[in-house]
Coordinates of C-alpha atoms in Angstrom, one line a residue:
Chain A
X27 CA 5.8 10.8 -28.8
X28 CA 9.2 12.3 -29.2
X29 CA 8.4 16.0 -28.8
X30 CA 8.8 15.9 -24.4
X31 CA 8.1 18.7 -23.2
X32 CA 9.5 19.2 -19.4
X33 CA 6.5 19.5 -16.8
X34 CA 4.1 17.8 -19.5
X35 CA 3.0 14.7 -19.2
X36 CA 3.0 12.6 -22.5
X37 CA 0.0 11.1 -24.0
X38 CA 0.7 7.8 -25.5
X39 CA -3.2 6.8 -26.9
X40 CA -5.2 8.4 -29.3
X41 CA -8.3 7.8 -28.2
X42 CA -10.3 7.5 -24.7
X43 CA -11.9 4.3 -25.3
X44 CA -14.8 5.2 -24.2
X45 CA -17.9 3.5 -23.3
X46 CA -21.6 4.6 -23.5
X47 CA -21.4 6.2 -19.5
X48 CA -18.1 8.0 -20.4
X49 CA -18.6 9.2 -24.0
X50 CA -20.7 12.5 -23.0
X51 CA -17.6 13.7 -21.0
X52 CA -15.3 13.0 -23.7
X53 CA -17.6 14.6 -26.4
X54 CA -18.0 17.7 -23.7
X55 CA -14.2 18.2 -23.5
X56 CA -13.6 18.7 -27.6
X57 CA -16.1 22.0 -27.1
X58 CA -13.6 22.9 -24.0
X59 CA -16.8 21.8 -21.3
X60 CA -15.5 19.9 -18.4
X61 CA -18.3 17.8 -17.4
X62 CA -19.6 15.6 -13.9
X63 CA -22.6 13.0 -13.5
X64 CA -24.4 14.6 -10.2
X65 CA -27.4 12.0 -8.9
X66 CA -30.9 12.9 -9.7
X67 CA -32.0 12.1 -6.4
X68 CA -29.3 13.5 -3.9
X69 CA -27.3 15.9 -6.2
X70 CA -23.6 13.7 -5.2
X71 CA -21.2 14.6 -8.0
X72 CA -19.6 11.3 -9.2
X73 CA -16.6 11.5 -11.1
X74 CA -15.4 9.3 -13.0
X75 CA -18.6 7.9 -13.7
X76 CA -19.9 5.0 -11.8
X77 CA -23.1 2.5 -11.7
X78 CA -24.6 3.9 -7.9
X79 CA -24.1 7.3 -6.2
X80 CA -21.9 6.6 -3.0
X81 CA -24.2 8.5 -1.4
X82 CA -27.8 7.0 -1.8
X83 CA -27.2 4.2 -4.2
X84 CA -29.4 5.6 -6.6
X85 CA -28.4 4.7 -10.5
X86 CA -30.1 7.1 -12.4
X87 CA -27.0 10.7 -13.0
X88 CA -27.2 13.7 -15.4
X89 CA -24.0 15.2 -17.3
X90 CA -24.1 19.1 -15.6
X91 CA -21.2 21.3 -16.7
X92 CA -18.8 22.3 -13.9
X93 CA -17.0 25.6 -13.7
X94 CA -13.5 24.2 -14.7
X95 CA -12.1 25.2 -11.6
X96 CA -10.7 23.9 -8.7
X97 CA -8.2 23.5 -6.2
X98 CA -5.2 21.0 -5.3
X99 CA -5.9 19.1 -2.8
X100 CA -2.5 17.1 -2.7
X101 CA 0.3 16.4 -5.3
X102 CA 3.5 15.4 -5.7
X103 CA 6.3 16.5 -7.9
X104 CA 7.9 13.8 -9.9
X105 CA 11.7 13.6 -9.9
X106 CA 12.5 10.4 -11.4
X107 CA 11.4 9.4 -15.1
X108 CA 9.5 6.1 -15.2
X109 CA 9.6 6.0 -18.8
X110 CA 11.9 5.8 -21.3
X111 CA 12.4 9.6 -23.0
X112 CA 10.8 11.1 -19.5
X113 CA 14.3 12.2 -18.6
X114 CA 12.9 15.6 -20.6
X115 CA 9.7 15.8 -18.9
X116 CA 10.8 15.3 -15.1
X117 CA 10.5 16.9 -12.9
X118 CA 6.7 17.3 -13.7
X119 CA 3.8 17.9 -11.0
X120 CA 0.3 16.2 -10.5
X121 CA -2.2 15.8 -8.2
X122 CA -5.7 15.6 -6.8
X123 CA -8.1 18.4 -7.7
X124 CA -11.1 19.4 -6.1
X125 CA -13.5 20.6 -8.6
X126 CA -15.7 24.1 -7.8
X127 CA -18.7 23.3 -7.9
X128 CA -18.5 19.8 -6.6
X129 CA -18.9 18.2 -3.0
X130 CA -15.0 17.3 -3.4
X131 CA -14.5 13.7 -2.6
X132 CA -16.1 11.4 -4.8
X133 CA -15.6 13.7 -7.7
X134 CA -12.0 14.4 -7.8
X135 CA -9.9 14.0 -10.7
X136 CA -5.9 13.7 -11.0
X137 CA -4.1 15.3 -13.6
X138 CA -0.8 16.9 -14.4
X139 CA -0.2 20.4 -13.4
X140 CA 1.2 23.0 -15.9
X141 CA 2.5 26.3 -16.5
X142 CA 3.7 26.4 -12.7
X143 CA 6.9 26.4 -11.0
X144 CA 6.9 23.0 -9.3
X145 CA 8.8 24.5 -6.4
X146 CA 6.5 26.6 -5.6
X147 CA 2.9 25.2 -5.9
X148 CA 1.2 24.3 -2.8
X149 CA -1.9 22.7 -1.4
X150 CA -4.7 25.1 -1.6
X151 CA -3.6 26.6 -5.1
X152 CA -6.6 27.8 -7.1
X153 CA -6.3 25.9 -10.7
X154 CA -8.3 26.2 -13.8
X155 CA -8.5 23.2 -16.8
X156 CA -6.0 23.4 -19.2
X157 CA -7.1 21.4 -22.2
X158 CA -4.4 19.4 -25.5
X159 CA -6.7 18.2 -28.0
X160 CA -4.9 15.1 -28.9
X161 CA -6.9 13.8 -31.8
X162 CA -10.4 14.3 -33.3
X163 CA -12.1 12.0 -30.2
X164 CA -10.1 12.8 -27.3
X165 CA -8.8 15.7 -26.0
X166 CA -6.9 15.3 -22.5
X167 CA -7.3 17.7 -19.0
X168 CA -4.6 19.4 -17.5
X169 CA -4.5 21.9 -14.8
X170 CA -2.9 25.3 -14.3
X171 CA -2.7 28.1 -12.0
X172 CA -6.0 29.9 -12.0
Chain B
X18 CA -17.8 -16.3 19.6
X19 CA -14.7 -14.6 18.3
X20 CA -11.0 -15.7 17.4
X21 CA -9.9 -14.8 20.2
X22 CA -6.7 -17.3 21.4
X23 CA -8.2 -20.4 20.0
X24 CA -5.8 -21.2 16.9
X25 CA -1.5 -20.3 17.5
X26 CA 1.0 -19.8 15.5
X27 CA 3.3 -23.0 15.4
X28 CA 6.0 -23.3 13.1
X29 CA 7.8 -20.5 10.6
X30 CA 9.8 -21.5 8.1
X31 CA 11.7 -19.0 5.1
X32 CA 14.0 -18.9 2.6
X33 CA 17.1 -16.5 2.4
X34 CA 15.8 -13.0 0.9
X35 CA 17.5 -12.3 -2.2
X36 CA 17.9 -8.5 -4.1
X37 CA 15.5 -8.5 -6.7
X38 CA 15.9 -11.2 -9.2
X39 CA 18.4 -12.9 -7.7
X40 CA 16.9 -15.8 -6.2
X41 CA 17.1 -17.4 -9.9
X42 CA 17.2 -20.2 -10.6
X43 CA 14.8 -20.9 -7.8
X44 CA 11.2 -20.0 -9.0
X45 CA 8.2 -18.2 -6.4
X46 CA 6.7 -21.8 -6.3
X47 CA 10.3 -23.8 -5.7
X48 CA 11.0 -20.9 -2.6
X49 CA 7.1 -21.3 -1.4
X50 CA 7.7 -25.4 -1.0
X51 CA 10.9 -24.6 1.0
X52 CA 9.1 -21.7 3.0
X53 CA 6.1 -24.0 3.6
X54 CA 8.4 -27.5 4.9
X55 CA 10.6 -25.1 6.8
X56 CA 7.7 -24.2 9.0
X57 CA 6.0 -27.8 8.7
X58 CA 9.5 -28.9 10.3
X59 CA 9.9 -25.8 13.2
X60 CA 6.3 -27.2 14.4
X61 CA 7.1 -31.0 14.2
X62 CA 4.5 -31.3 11.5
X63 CA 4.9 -32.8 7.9
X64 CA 3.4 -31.8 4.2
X65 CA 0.9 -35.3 4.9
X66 CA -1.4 -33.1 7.7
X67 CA -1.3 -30.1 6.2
X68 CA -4.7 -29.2 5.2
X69 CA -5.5 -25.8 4.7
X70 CA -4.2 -22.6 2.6
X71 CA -5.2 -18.9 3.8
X72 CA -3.5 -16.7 1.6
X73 CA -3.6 -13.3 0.4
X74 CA -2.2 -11.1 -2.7
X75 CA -2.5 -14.5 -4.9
X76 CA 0.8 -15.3 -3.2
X77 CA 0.5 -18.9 -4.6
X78 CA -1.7 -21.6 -6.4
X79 CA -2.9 -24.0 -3.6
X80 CA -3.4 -26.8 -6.5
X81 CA -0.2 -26.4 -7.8
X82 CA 1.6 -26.1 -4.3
X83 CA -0.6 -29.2 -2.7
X84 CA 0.5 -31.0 -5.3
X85 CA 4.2 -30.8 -5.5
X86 CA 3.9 -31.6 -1.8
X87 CA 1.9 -34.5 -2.1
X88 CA -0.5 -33.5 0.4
X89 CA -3.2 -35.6 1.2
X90 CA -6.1 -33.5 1.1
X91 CA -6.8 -29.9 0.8
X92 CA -9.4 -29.1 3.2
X93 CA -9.7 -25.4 2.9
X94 CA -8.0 -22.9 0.2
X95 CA -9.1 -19.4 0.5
X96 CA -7.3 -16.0 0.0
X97 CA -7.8 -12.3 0.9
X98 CA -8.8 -10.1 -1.9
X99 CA -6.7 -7.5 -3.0
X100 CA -2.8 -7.1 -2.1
X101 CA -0.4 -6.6 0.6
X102 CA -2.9 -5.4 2.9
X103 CA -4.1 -8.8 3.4
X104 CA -0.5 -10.2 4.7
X105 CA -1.4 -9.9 8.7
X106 CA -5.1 -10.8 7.9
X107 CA -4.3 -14.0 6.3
X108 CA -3.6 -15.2 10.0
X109 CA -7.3 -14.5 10.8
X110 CA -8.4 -16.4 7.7
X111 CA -6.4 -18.8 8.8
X112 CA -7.9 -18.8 12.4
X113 CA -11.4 -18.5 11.2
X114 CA -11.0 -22.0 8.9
X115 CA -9.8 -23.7 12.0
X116 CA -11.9 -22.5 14.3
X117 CA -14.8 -23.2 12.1
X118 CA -13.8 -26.5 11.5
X119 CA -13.0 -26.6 8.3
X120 CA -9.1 -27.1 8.5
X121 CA -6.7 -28.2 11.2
X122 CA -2.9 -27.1 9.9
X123 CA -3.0 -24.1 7.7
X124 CA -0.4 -22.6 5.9
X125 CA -0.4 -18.4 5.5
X126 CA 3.0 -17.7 3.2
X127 CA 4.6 -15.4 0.6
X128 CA 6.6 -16.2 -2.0
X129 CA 8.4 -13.4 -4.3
X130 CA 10.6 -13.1 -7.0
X131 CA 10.9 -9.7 -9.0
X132 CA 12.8 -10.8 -11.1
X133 CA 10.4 -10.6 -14.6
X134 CA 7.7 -8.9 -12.9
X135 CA 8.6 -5.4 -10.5
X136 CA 5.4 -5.0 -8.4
X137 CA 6.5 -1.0 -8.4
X138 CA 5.8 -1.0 -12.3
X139 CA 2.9 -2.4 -12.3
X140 CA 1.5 0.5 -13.9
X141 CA 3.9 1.5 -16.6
X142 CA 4.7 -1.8 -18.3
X143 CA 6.7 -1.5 -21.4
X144 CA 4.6 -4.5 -23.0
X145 CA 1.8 -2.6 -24.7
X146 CA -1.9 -4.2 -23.8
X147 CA -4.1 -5.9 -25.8
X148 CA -6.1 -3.6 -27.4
X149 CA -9.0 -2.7 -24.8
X150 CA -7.9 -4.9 -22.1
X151 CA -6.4 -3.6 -18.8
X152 CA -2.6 -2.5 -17.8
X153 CA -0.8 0.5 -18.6
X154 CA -2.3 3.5 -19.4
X155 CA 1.2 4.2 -20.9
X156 CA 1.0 1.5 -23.2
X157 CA 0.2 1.4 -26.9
X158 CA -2.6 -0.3 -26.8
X159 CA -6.6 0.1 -25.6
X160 CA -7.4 1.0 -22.0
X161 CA -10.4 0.6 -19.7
X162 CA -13.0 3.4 -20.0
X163 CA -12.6 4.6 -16.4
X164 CA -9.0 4.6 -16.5
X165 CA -8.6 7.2 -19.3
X166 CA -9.5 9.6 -16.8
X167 CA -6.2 9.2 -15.1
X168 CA -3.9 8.1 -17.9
X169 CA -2.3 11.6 -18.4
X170 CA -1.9 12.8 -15.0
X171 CA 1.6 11.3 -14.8
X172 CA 0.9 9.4 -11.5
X173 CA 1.5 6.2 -12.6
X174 CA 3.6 4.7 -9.2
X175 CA 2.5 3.3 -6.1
X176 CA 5.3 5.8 -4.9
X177 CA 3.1 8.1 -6.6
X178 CA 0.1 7.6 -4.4
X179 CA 1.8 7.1 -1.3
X180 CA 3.6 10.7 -1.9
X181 CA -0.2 12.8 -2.4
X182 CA -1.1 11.1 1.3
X183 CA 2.0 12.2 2.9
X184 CA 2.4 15.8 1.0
X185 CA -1.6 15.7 2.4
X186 CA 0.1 14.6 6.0
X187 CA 2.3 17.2 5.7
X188 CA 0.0 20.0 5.0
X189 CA -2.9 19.4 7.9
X190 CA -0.3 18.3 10.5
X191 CA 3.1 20.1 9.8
X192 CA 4.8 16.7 9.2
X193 CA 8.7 17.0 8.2
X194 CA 11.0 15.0 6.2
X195 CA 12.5 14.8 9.3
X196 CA 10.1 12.3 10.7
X197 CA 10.5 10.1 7.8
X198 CA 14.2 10.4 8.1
X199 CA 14.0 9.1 11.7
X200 CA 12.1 6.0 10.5
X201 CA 14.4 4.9 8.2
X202 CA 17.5 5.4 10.2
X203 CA 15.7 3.5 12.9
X204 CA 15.1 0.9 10.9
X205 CA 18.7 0.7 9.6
X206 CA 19.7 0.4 13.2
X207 CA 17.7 -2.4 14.0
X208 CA 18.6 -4.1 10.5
X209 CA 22.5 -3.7 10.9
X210 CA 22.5 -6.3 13.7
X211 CA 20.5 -9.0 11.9
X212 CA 22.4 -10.9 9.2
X213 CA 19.0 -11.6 7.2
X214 CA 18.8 -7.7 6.0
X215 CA 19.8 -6.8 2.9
X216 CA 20.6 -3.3 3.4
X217 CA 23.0 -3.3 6.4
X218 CA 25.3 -0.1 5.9
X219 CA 24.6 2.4 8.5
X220 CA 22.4 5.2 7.4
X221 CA 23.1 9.0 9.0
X222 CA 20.4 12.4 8.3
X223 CA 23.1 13.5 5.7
X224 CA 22.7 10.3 3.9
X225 CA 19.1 10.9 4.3
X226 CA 18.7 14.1 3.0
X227 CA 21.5 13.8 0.2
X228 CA 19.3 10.7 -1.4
X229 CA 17.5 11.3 -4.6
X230 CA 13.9 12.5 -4.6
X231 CA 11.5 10.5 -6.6
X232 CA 8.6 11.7 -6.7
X233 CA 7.9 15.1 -3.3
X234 CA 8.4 14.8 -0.7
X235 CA 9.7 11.0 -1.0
X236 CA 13.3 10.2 -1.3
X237 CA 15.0 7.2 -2.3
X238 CA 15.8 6.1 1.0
X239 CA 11.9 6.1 2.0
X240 CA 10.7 3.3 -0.6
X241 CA 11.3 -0.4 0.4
X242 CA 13.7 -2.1 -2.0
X243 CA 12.7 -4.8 -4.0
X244 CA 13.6 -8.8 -3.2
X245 CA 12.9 -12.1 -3.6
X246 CA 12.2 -14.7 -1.3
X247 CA 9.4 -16.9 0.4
X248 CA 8.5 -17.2 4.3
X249 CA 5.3 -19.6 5.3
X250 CA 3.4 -19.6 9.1
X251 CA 1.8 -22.3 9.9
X252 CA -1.6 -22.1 12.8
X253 CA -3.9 -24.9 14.2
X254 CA -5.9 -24.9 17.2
X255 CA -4.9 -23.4 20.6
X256 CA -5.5 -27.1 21.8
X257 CA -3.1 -29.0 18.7
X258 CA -0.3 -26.4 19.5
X259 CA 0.2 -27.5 23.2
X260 CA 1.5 -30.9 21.8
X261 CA 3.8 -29.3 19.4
X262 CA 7.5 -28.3 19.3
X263 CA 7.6 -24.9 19.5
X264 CA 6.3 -22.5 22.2
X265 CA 2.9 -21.3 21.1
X266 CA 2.2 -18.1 19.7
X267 CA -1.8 -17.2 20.2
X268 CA -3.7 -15.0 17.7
X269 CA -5.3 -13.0 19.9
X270 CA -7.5 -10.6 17.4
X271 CA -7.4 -10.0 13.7
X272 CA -9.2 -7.9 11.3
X273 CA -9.4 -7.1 7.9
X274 CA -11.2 -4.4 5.8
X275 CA -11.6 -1.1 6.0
X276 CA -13.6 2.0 5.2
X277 CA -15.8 1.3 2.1
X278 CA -14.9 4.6 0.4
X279 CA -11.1 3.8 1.4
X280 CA -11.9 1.6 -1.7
X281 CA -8.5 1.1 -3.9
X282 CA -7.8 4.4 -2.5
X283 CA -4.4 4.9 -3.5
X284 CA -2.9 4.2 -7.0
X285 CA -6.5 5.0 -8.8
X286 CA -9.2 6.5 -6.8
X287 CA -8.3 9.0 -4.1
X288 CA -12.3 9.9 -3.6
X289 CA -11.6 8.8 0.6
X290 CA -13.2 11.4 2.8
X291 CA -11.4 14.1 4.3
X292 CA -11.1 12.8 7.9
X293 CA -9.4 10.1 6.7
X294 CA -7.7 11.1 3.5
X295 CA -4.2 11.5 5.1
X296 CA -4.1 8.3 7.3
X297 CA -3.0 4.5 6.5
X298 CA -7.0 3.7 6.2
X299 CA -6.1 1.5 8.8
X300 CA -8.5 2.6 12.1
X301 CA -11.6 1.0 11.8
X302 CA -9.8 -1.8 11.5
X303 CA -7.8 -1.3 14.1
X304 CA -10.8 -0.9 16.5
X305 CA -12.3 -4.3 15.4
X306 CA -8.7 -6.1 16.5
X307 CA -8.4 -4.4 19.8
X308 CA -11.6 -5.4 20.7
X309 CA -11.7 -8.5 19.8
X310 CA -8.4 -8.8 21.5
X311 CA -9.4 -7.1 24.5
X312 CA -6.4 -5.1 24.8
X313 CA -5.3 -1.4 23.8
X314 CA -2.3 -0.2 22.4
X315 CA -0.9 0.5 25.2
X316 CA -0.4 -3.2 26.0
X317 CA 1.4 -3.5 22.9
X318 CA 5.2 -4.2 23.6
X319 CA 6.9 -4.5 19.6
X320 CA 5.1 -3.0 16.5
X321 CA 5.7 -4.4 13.4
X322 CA 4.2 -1.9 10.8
X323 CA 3.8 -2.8 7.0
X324 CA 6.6 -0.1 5.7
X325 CA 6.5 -0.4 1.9
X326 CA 7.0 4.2 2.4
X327 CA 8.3 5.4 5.5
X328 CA 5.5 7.6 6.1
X329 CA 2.9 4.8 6.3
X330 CA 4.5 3.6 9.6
X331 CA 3.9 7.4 11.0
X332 CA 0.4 7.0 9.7
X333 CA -0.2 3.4 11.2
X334 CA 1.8 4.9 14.5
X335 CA -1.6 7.5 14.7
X336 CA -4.7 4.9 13.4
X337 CA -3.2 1.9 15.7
X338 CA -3.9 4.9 18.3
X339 CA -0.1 4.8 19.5
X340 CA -0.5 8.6 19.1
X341 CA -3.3 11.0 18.5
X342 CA -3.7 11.3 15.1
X343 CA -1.6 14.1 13.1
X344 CA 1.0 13.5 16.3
X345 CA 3.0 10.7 14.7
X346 CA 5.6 13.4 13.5
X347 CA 6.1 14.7 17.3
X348 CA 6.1 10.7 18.7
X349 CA 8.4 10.1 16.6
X350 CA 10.9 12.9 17.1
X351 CA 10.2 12.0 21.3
X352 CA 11.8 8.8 20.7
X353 CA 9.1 6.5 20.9
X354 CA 9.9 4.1 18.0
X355 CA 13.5 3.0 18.8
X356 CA 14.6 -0.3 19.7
X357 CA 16.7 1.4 22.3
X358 CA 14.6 3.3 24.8
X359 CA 11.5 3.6 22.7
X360 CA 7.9 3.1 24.2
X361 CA 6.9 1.4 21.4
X362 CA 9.7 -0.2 19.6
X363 CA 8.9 -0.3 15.7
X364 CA 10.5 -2.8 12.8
X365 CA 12.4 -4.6 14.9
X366 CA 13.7 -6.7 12.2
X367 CA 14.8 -3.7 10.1
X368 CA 11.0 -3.8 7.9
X369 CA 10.6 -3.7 3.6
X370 CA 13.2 -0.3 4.1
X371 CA 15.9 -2.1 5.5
X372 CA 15.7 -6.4 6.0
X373 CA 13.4 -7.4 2.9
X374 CA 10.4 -7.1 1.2
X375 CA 8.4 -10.1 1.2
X376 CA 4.8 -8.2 0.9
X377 CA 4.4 -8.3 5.1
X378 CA 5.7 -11.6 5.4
X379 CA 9.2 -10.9 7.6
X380 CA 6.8 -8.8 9.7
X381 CA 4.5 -11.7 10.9
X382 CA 7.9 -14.0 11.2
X383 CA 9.8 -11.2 13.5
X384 CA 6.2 -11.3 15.5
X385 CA 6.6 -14.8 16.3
X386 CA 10.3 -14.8 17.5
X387 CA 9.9 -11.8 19.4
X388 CA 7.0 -13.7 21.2
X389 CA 9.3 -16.6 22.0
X390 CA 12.0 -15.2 22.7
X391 CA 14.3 -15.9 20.0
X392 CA 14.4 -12.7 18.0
X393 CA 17.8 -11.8 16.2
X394 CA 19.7 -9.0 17.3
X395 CA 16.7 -6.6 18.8
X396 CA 14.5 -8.9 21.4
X397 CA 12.5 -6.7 23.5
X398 CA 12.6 -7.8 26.9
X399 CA 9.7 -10.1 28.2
X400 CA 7.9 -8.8 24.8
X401 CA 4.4 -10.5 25.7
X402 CA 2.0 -8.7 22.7
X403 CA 3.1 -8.1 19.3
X404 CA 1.3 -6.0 16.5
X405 CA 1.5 -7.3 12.8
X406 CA -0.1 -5.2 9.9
X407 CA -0.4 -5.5 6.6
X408 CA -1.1 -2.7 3.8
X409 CA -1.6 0.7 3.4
X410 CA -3.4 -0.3 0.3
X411 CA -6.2 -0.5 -1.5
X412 CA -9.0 -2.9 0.7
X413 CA -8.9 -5.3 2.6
X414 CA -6.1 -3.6 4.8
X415 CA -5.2 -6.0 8.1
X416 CA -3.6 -6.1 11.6
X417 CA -3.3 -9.1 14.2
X418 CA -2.4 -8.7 17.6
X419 CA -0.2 -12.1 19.1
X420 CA 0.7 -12.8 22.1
X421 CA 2.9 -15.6 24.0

């Protein structure tokens, strides 16, 4: 927890604590796949998982594999640490990010942006997944500039 | 049927407002039984006919609170789901028990004290969770499955969530800083004159621009400040309130809700729609009080805008259809919001930037004394129709339009 690395966001669990809907994503990101439930009826990505599609309230989704691209949609640059220690991790960005190959809303994700200058990112950005294996069941999603 | 002007606003009672934590040694529940006998006393009612609790963000325990008051019976107890966003809605539960018959002197109050627990923290506690319960995701502890989507993404403030709708703002409708600047100073100005505000030092662009960033493109000086304190409103029918002390103050329409895929919108979802993604989530809402009003915002002589970030107000300016949506940046630079000389004169009472936050609370109070007549230090002239809103947040947001 000590080694901060400025623009990174720290990950303080081990593990995603996953549940029977959310394990399939988590297994599918320690091979590197990001993955989305789309609805077998209507084809609505839904993301994070969730009992009905927004869409047509159907309960029945299949795990597809999406690009691992995307675009930001909004973010914000954080100035001021929250935590104690994140005075060596601020200023850090993160945001909203519509995945390719998605419908957008419903299936957006937020995560830390890396490997960017945080002055200069901007709405619109193209960004690809940027994966830290954190231990031998979870491995966290990050983006970067595509 | 609708609400329309059958239940008023009759009495308003408050503590002082406090900076954060310092309203110790008085508890939330010791500053809600003040709030709630102040207003019992400004209406010429006592704790033995109260009957009725319409609350919202679990501002209080009814049980606990009816029975330190020894009142006689509790008729009705009910509360608006969710958070802040209910604060100008509770007046149309409140409404909506009487008018139903169910209650005849309801109570609608907030009580606050940050001093243990910071509402902006909510989501970085330093108290690690039980393992697989909810809280932080920053915590040592387990975390909900859905929530490990998010936990490493860093955004982990309301200020946070409220900075990816205005950076959105920004983007579709070439909002500046500027705009933001120009609420805050406003609302300085109004607050200066008022010895209730907390923050009363004058506040220039320079100052503006010179305080920290938090978190883009949000500054310091756009976040409410924390504080402590308790105000209470009590309503009964249009018909009790003519034999009452004070001059009544008629609920003329109120609604609560929203969009369903507003949702929690900020602080954990951010899966809204596009149309409405950069707005306070408050229009459809706004829709249902106008018309059940039967009035328009033009009729609307003092806004008083929930204003936990600057930018919401600019948002609520567009959605409460002051302005066409994506113009609340140009309104605002026309003038439109100020006490002096504005169309639309916003936060009369200085709002959660400058006077105090009490979760929407000071808003409804400064509603009532502009409407009779007794506001301190910024009365609008012959003000006849106030607007009172509670939220941007996650569902149920509110607004309620009063009138003398």
């Amino acid at each position: 927890m000590n080694n901060f690395t400025r623009g990174v966001t720290p990950v303080a669990q081990k593990d995603p604590y996953a549940d029977d809907v959310t394990q399939p994503f988590w297994d599918a990101t320690q091979k590197g796949k990001l993955m989305s439930t789309k609805c077998t009826k209507c084809a609505t990505h839904v993301l994070p998982p969730q009992p009905r599609c927004f869409n047509c309230q159907n309960d029945k989704f299949e795990w597809v594999e999406l690009p691992g691209t995307g675009t930001i949609y909004s973010f914000t640059v954080v100035r001021h640490p929250l935590r104690p220690g994140w005075d060596a991790v601020v200023p850090f960005a993160a945001g909203i990010i519509e995945l390719d190959g998605t419908q957008g809303a419903g299936a957006r994700v937020q995560a830390n942006i890396i490997n960017c200058d945080v002055e200069k990112i901007r709405i619109g950005d193209k960004v690809k997944v940027a994966w830290e294996k954190v231990s031998d069941t979870y491995t966290v999603f990050r983006f970067e500039p595509a | 049927m609708t609400l329309k002007d059958k239940t008023a606003i009759v009495g308003v009672g408050s503590t002082q407002y406090w900076k954060r934590g310092q309203s110790v040694p008085e508890t939330e529940l010791s500053m809600a039984c003040t709030a709630i006998l102040a207003a019992l006393d400004d209406a010429g009612l006592t704790a033995k006919e109260l009957d009725g609790f319409a609350i919202y963000s679990s501002s209080c325990d009814p049980a606990t609170v009816g029975s330190v008051l020894g009142v006689d019976e509790i008729r009705f107890a009910a509360t608006l789901t969710s958070g802040g966003g209910g604060s100008a809605g509770s007046l149309g539960l409140a409404a909506a028990a009487i008018v139903s018959g169910q209650a005849e002197v309801v109570v609608s109050l907030m009580t606050l004290q940050q001093a243990k627990r910071r509402l902006g923290g909510t989501q970085v506690g330093d108290a690690p969770p039980a393992s697989g319960g909810g809280g932080s995701p920053y915590g040592a502890g387990g975390i909900p499955p859905g929530m490990a989507f998010m936990a490493h993404s860093g955004l982990m403030s309301p200020g946070h969530s409220f900075s990816l709708l205005t950076q959105r703002h920004m983007h579709l409708y070439g909002t500046k800083r500027e705009h933001l600047a120009k609420i805050a100073i406003s609302q300085r100005a109004n607050a200066i004159k008022r010895p209730t505000s907390i923050r009363k030092e004058p506040l220039t662009m320079d100052e503006y621009f010179n305080s920290r960033i938090i978190s883009d493109p949000l500054c310091l000086l756009d976040y409410t400040m924390e504080s402590d304190g308790a105000i209470a409103v009590i309503t009964v029918s249009a018909e009790r309130a003519k034999d009452l002390k004070q001059k009544p103050v008629y609920i003329m329409g109120s609604a609560n809700g929203g969009m369903g895929r507003w949702g929690s919108a900020i602080f954990s979802y951010f899966q809204m729609p596009d149309e409405y993604f950069a707005s306070s989530g408050h229009r459809p809402v706004a829709k249902r009080m106008y018309e059940m009003a039967g009035v328009g915002p033009k009729d609307v002589d003092v806004a008083l805008l929930y204003d936990h970030f600057s930018p919401m107000v600019l948002m609520q300016l567009e959605d409460y259809g002051f302005c066409p949506i994506g113009e609340g940046g140009r309104f605002i630079d026309d003038g439109n919001i100020y006490y002096e000389g504005g169309s639309i004169p916003v936060n009369t009472h200085g709002g959660h930037l400058s006077e105090a936050y009490i979760i929407g609370m000071t808003h409804v109070r400064e509603a009532v004394e502009q409407l009779r007549g007794t506001a301190v230090g910024n009365q609008v002239k012959d003000a006849e129709i106030a607007l009172v809103t509670g939220g941007p947040a996650g569902l149920p947001v509110s607004g309620t339009l009063l009138r003398r």
